[in-house]
Every structure is written in structure tokens, then in C-alpha cells.
XYZ file of C-alpha atoms in Angstrom:
188
model
C 7.194 -68.479 -13.197
C 10.366 -66.440 -13.671
C 12.567 -65.975 -10.648
C 13.549 -62.526 -9.500
C 17.203 -61.793 -9.760
C 18.845 -59.643 -7.150
C 20.938 -56.834 -8.585
C 23.683 -55.285 -6.510
C 24.169 -51.537 -6.802
C 27.308 -50.454 -8.611
C 30.138 -49.618 -6.239
C 30.436 -45.889 -5.662
C 33.628 -43.947 -5.282
C 33.880 -42.002 -2.051
C 33.627 -38.250 -2.490
C 36.923 -36.410 -2.004
C 37.398 -34.286 1.086
C 36.753 -30.563 0.348
C 40.397 -29.749 1.141
C 41.472 -32.132 -1.648
C 39.477 -30.379 -4.378
C 40.623 -27.327 -6.306
C 38.768 -24.068 -5.574
C 36.408 -22.937 -8.311
C 38.730 -20.089 -9.313
C 41.493 -22.618 -10.120
C 39.302 -25.043 -12.050
C 40.841 -25.875 -15.417
C 37.946 -27.796 -16.962
C 35.287 -26.333 -19.253
C 33.550 -23.314 -17.716
C 29.805 -23.097 -17.781
C 29.561 -20.417 -15.097
C 31.656 -17.675 -13.552
C 34.146 -18.944 -10.972
C 33.680 -18.024 -7.327
C 35.968 -15.157 -6.257
C 38.877 -16.223 -4.076
C 38.258 -13.498 -1.478
C 34.752 -12.994 -0.125
C 32.909 -9.973 -1.508
C 36.000 -8.671 -3.357
C 34.522 -8.687 -6.838
C 31.016 -7.832 -5.664
C 32.251 -4.740 -3.833
C 34.214 -3.495 -6.821
C 31.653 -4.366 -9.494
C 29.541 -1.474 -10.705
C 25.838 -2.114 -10.713
C 22.526 -0.369 -10.450
C 21.852 1.565 -7.275
C 19.613 -0.027 -4.676
C 15.894 0.699 -4.831
C 14.728 3.279 -2.315
C 11.626 1.844 -0.620
C 8.696 3.856 0.652
C 5.885 2.253 2.643
C 2.467 3.688 3.359
C -0.603 2.693 5.341
C -3.866 3.552 3.597
C -7.084 3.549 5.635
C -10.609 4.068 4.291
C -13.327 4.713 6.900
C -17.100 4.780 6.670
C -20.179 4.485 8.872
C -20.360 0.684 8.804
C -23.691 -1.081 9.381
C -25.604 -4.336 9.111
C -25.786 -5.048 5.380
C -29.555 -5.556 4.974
C -30.680 -2.449 6.851
C -28.048 -0.155 5.336
C -28.272 -1.110 1.688
C -26.162 1.137 -0.576
C -24.304 3.084 2.084
C -20.692 3.806 1.204
C -18.477 0.769 1.737
C -14.782 1.250 2.679
C -13.782 -2.136 1.214
C -15.348 -1.251 -2.138
C -13.593 2.133 -2.117
C -10.222 0.522 -1.312
C -10.708 -2.060 -4.064
C -11.455 0.757 -6.534
C -8.362 2.695 -5.421
C -6.155 -0.347 -6.025
C -7.781 -0.897 -9.418
C -7.289 2.745 -10.462
C -3.656 2.602 -9.329
C -2.819 -0.681 -11.064
C -4.498 0.358 -14.326
C -1.794 3.002 -14.723
C 0.932 1.734 -17.049
C 4.420 2.440 -15.829
C 7.034 2.529 -18.600
C 8.354 -0.981 -19.174
C 11.784 0.029 -20.420
C 13.314 -0.359 -16.954
C 14.531 3.221 -16.591
C 14.230 4.051 -13.768
C 13.424 0.673 -12.266
C 10.277 0.922 -10.139
C 7.903 -1.491 -8.441
C 4.943 -1.536 -6.068
C 3.051 -4.060 -3.982
C -0.235 -3.874 -2.100
C 1.004 -6.457 0.385
C -1.636 -6.345 3.102
C -5.388 -5.832 2.700
C -7.733 -5.858 5.682
C -11.363 -4.985 6.233
C -14.608 -6.132 7.710
C -15.466 -8.218 10.718
C -18.323 -10.408 9.458
C -19.853 -11.584 6.230
C -23.171 -9.779 6.709
C -22.023 -6.296 7.690
C -20.687 -3.296 5.833
C -17.283 -2.650 7.363
C -16.434 0.620 9.063
C -12.783 0.322 8.033
C -10.621 -1.043 5.212
C -6.868 -0.880 5.231
C -3.872 -1.612 3.031
C -0.133 -1.444 3.406
C 1.729 -0.557 0.241
C 5.413 -0.844 -0.583
C 6.800 1.014 -3.578
C 10.393 1.366 -4.718
C 12.376 3.140 -7.367
C 15.926 4.012 -8.350
C 14.719 7.601 -8.814
C 13.453 9.947 -6.054
C 11.367 11.756 -8.695
C 9.702 8.459 -9.662
C 8.922 7.768 -5.982
C 7.132 11.122 -5.836
C 5.250 10.273 -9.044
C 4.130 6.907 -7.622
C 3.108 8.572 -4.346
C 1.054 11.188 -6.220
C -0.578 8.445 -8.316
C -1.579 6.604 -5.130
C -3.144 9.779 -3.695
C -5.002 10.490 -6.947
C -6.246 6.894 -7.138
C -7.609 7.050 -3.583
C -9.323 10.393 -4.253
C -10.970 9.022 -7.424
C -12.108 5.901 -5.567
C -13.646 7.916 -2.720
C -15.487 10.120 -5.186
C -16.757 7.091 -7.091
C -17.919 5.239 -3.962
C -19.549 8.320 -2.425
C -21.377 9.106 -5.707
C -22.680 5.543 -5.849
C -23.839 5.480 -2.225
C -27.257 6.704 -1.087
C -26.168 7.222 2.511
C -23.043 7.523 4.599
C -19.769 8.627 3.077
C -16.233 7.237 3.109
C -13.042 9.136 3.901
C -9.401 8.125 3.664
C -6.017 8.719 5.246
C -2.657 7.872 3.733
C 0.166 7.800 6.238
C 3.837 7.125 5.604
C 5.149 4.265 7.735
C 8.717 4.095 6.485
C 11.187 5.085 3.830
C 14.863 4.594 3.195
C 17.150 6.365 0.753
C 18.425 4.367 -2.195
C 21.763 4.483 -3.921
C 25.062 2.727 -3.515
C 27.157 3.002 -0.335
C 30.458 4.810 -0.663
C 33.584 2.705 -0.808
C 34.608 3.928 2.662
C 31.305 2.614 4.073
C 32.105 -0.945 3.012
C 33.489 -3.219 5.699
C 37.251 -3.672 5.522
C 36.989 -7.384 4.665
C 34.875 -6.555 1.618
C 37.620 -4.488 0.001
């Protein structure tokens, strides 16, 4: 039977103290990335870039009569209407060329209280952003149109009870780039 041989790990050099190493901006070896600026935020503050996205957030609520599912077969269902609205909205193709940059997210979906009842309420919170105020208005109008189409579709399908919806703004912030005077002094 062969005997196991114990192998000692190779001795390791201690790492130098950070004060003994050259800052990245003074590195003279081969560069595979951009060196770190020597003053915090100096290059970032001066560098031109795209303006910040202006976010807009809305709360969408779809309401209906609600009922026990067996006794109220085919009444309008707020969850179904909300799902249709999201589908109609997301089927729209925004231009993919990145001008102006825009995005959206249906981040929160809620509805129902049990597995065997038609909910009286379905709700979503939506965040959409764009570099362009006109594009924000276009996205907002698309959301409204999608909800209206979904309500019409769900109410046409239903044999009783109807659904309604409310879209309420819950926050917005202007986009753009802060002026140079708005930057903190240490960032200049």
C-alpha cells in the first residue's frame, strides 16, 4: 500500500501595505482598464454623458363586483382585465434604436384573497422612464389605452358584473443633468 506524502504549501509573500503601492493613475505596467482618477468624482463630473432618465410611477387599480367563483361564473374579473392590460401594453414595440432611451416595469401585481373567489380588486404599480418628456407622455397614453382596451375586452366577455379602472400618478421626477453649479464643491 502506498504511503501518503505530506506536501507543504508554497511559502507566500506578504501583501504590501496599501501605502506602499502606486495609485492606479501612476501604474506603468500594461493597461487593461482605465485608471482610477486621482481626485474623487473629478472626471465623472466633467465627462459628458446621457441625461438621467426621468421616472414616472403610477398605481393602476381595476375593480369589479367580486364573488364566490362557482356561483358567479363569467362575471367580469379584475385580475383578468389587469393581465390583459399588461399584455396589450407589452405587445407594443418601442423602437430599439435607443433614442430616446425608455424603459418600463410592472413591478408589483396584487389581487384576490382566496383561490376560489373572483377578486373585487386587482392592482399594479408601474415605473416607466425616458430621456424624453414627449416619450413619457407617449408611454403614459399607451398605458391608458391598454387599460381601456382590457376593460372593454373583459366586460364584453363577461355575462354579469363589470370592471372599472383608475390610474393614479404616485410620483415623478424630472430628468436631465444637473448644472455644474449644482455639483458639490468636492466633485469639481
